[in-house]
XYZ file of C-alpha atoms in Angstrom:
216
model
C -10.480 15.403 -7.046
C -12.671 12.510 -6.855
C -9.747 10.394 -7.937
C -7.839 11.557 -4.635
C -10.779 10.591 -2.468
C -10.993 7.225 -4.256
C -7.344 6.499 -2.401
C -7.873 8.458 0.897
C -11.156 7.106 1.841
C -10.321 3.426 2.177
C -6.935 4.064 3.868
C -9.105 6.168 6.250
C -11.431 3.293 6.848
C -8.896 0.855 6.887
C -6.996 2.376 9.757
C -10.117 2.982 11.675
C -11.170 -0.605 11.517
C -7.595 -1.056 13.406
C -8.653 1.377 16.040
C -10.725 4.447 16.814
C -8.589 8.095 16.732
C -8.699 11.677 16.541
C -8.001 13.694 13.277
C -4.174 14.470 14.360
C -3.465 11.171 15.004
C -4.949 9.713 11.825
C -3.089 12.259 9.885
C 0.200 11.131 11.196
C -0.676 7.431 10.950
C -1.309 8.257 6.851
C 1.462 10.382 6.587
C 4.124 7.838 8.075
C 2.265 4.263 7.028
C 1.281 5.042 3.999
C 4.093 7.020 1.243
C 1.333 8.011 -0.787
C 0.080 10.454 1.594
C 3.417 12.304 2.896
C 1.881 15.594 1.778
C -1.739 14.760 3.139
C -3.043 17.891 4.827
C -5.717 18.809 6.859
C -7.407 20.713 4.009
C -7.660 17.249 2.387
C -8.486 15.137 5.513
C -11.483 16.799 7.357
C -13.852 17.070 4.113
C -13.251 13.735 3.549
C -13.736 12.572 7.082
C -17.307 14.827 6.777
C -17.815 12.911 3.557
C -17.631 9.399 5.415
C -19.500 10.548 8.556
C -22.552 11.746 5.961
C -22.806 8.520 4.576
C -22.640 6.634 7.645
C -19.534 4.953 7.464
C -17.757 6.604 10.232
C -18.855 8.596 13.529
C -17.248 10.955 15.311
C -17.675 11.585 18.890
C -15.697 14.427 21.456
C -13.485 12.544 23.848
C -13.113 14.221 27.312
C -10.294 16.470 27.535
C -7.983 15.205 30.552
C -7.742 18.277 32.822
C -4.379 17.538 33.756
C -2.820 17.464 30.265
C -0.021 20.296 29.333
C -1.319 22.048 26.522
C -4.684 22.789 24.882
C -7.760 21.749 27.145
C -10.241 21.485 24.212
C -11.946 17.966 23.432
C -10.945 16.241 20.491
C -13.433 14.603 18.151
C -12.456 10.703 17.801
C -13.720 8.796 14.637
C -14.370 5.372 14.428
C -15.779 3.194 11.843
C -19.271 1.654 11.655
C -20.894 -1.293 10.645
C -21.962 -0.091 7.291
C -18.282 1.276 7.080
C -16.746 -1.941 7.713
C -18.820 -3.633 5.030
C -18.065 -0.681 2.261
C -14.291 -1.562 3.395
C -14.930 -4.991 2.829
C -16.291 -4.826 -0.706
C -13.356 -2.395 -1.569
C -10.680 -4.725 -0.463
C -12.503 -7.697 -2.385
C -12.231 -5.892 -5.593
C -8.938 -6.463 -7.808
C -9.493 -4.484 -11.094
C -6.674 -2.282 -13.022
C -7.369 0.181 -10.797
C -6.093 -1.560 -7.888
C -2.600 -1.960 -9.078
C -1.877 1.773 -9.888
C 1.119 3.400 -8.271
C -1.083 5.079 -5.770
C -3.792 2.692 -5.208
C -1.231 -0.220 -4.747
C 0.326 1.297 -2.102
C -2.856 1.598 0.186
C -4.004 -1.883 -0.990
C -0.834 -3.016 -0.202
C -0.820 -1.273 2.978
C -4.098 -3.447 4.127
C -3.338 -7.033 2.568
C -3.652 -8.459 6.153
C -7.728 -7.483 5.879
C -7.778 -8.693 2.039
C -8.438 -12.333 1.093
C -5.642 -14.527 -0.447
C -7.128 -14.670 -3.890
C -7.647 -11.526 -4.458
C -4.175 -10.381 -2.852
C -2.623 -12.774 -5.336
C -4.827 -10.843 -8.394
C -3.676 -7.807 -7.390
C 0.164 -8.751 -7.290
C -0.046 -10.303 -10.389
C -1.891 -7.182 -12.108
C 0.919 -4.724 -10.615
C 3.533 -7.449 -11.782
C 1.989 -7.019 -15.023
C 1.775 -3.248 -15.368
C 5.500 -3.162 -14.098
C 6.768 -5.424 -16.871
C 5.006 -3.332 -19.377
C 6.429 -0.509 -18.002
C 9.856 -1.940 -18.197
C 9.363 -2.841 -21.853
C 8.316 0.877 -22.632
C 11.214 2.229 -20.798
C 13.705 -0.136 -22.568
C 12.398 0.940 -25.977
C 12.758 4.584 -25.083
C 16.291 4.147 -24.219
C 16.993 2.202 -27.409
C 15.572 4.756 -29.756
C 16.661 7.920 -27.915
C 20.146 7.250 -26.514
C 22.211 8.538 -28.704
C 20.155 11.926 -28.399
C 20.305 11.964 -24.736
C 22.676 13.799 -22.248
C 24.095 11.740 -19.470
C 22.032 13.334 -16.956
C 18.673 12.204 -18.993
C 20.201 8.652 -19.467
C 21.146 7.933 -16.181
C 17.517 9.094 -14.801
C 16.325 6.613 -17.654
C 18.465 4.071 -16.138
C 17.349 4.952 -12.428
C 14.047 4.057 -13.776
C 14.553 0.915 -15.014
C 16.691 -0.161 -11.948
C 13.425 0.664 -9.675
C 10.961 -1.229 -12.166
C 13.489 -4.188 -12.010
C 13.719 -4.583 -8.205
C 9.777 -3.962 -7.688
C 9.354 -7.077 -10.085
C 11.765 -9.114 -8.296
C 9.812 -7.871 -5.061
C 6.621 -8.740 -6.475
C 8.224 -12.041 -7.770
C 8.812 -12.925 -4.215
C 5.678 -12.159 -2.675
C 3.591 -13.710 -5.646
C 5.394 -17.086 -4.900
C 4.677 -16.649 -1.279
C 1.106 -16.330 -1.758
C 1.148 -19.557 -4.013
C 2.886 -21.259 -1.089
C 6.043 -21.908 -3.392
C 9.173 -22.220 -1.137
C 12.404 -22.320 -3.422
C 14.887 -24.369 -2.143
C 17.930 -23.439 0.079
C 21.170 -24.401 -0.452
C 22.559 -26.070 2.638
C 24.439 -24.307 5.109
C 23.239 -20.714 3.636
C 21.926 -18.126 5.822
C 18.474 -16.336 5.783
C 17.259 -14.655 2.531
C 17.231 -11.092 1.833
C 15.174 -8.650 -0.233
C 11.746 -9.448 -1.526
C 11.942 -12.949 -0.274
C 12.949 -12.219 3.222
C 10.211 -9.743 3.257
C 7.759 -12.218 2.145
C 8.940 -14.698 4.712
C 8.443 -12.521 7.435
C 4.828 -11.245 6.650
C 3.558 -14.700 5.390
C 5.757 -17.187 7.265
C 3.201 -19.645 8.747
C 3.059 -22.253 6.016
C 7.067 -22.609 6.096
C 6.913 -22.692 9.685
C 4.255 -25.429 9.792
C 6.141 -27.703 7.138
C 9.265 -27.606 9.257
C 7.160 -28.705 12.057
C 5.802 -31.558 10.136
C 9.236 -32.936 9.528
C 10.083 -33.072 12.908
């Protein structure tokens, strides 16, 4: 249960750092923005909000119900992060240990990379790539040892896992290059890049634009 809270708490604080919101809106944002929380229920959300409030990291205040609104006239609790909550969030976002690049934790940490310093982002991306590279090797060894005993569907599932891990490693390579300020030379006349490199450029394109400006 604590492991779930370790992921959910920084996600809530990160979203409230962007703007205050009530529970329903917060749950929608968690479900839509963070893939890890597609199955998030109010039974998980509200105990976590209560725990955060008890520690002084968030506060909830009743919003004034709109008398002209259609539906329930009941006032909603709007949650916002406190100064202590912001300080705690920054301490969490500054960490870059092995937990930060595990599957569910990595999704949350990546969602708040805009609030994370560049050095920490790079350590997390490199740690994630190392973890995925280890996973790739494990899958390859498993397939090599057991492929003759596998039925076609199990073998196809192994190939699918291998393909997913390989794609994510390539995506991470593009993000890491971007964080390091590396820009691979493009052949003349080629169009925009696709995949990981184009995503990376879209998210962190300022260095490339400034270089082009300097060239005149």
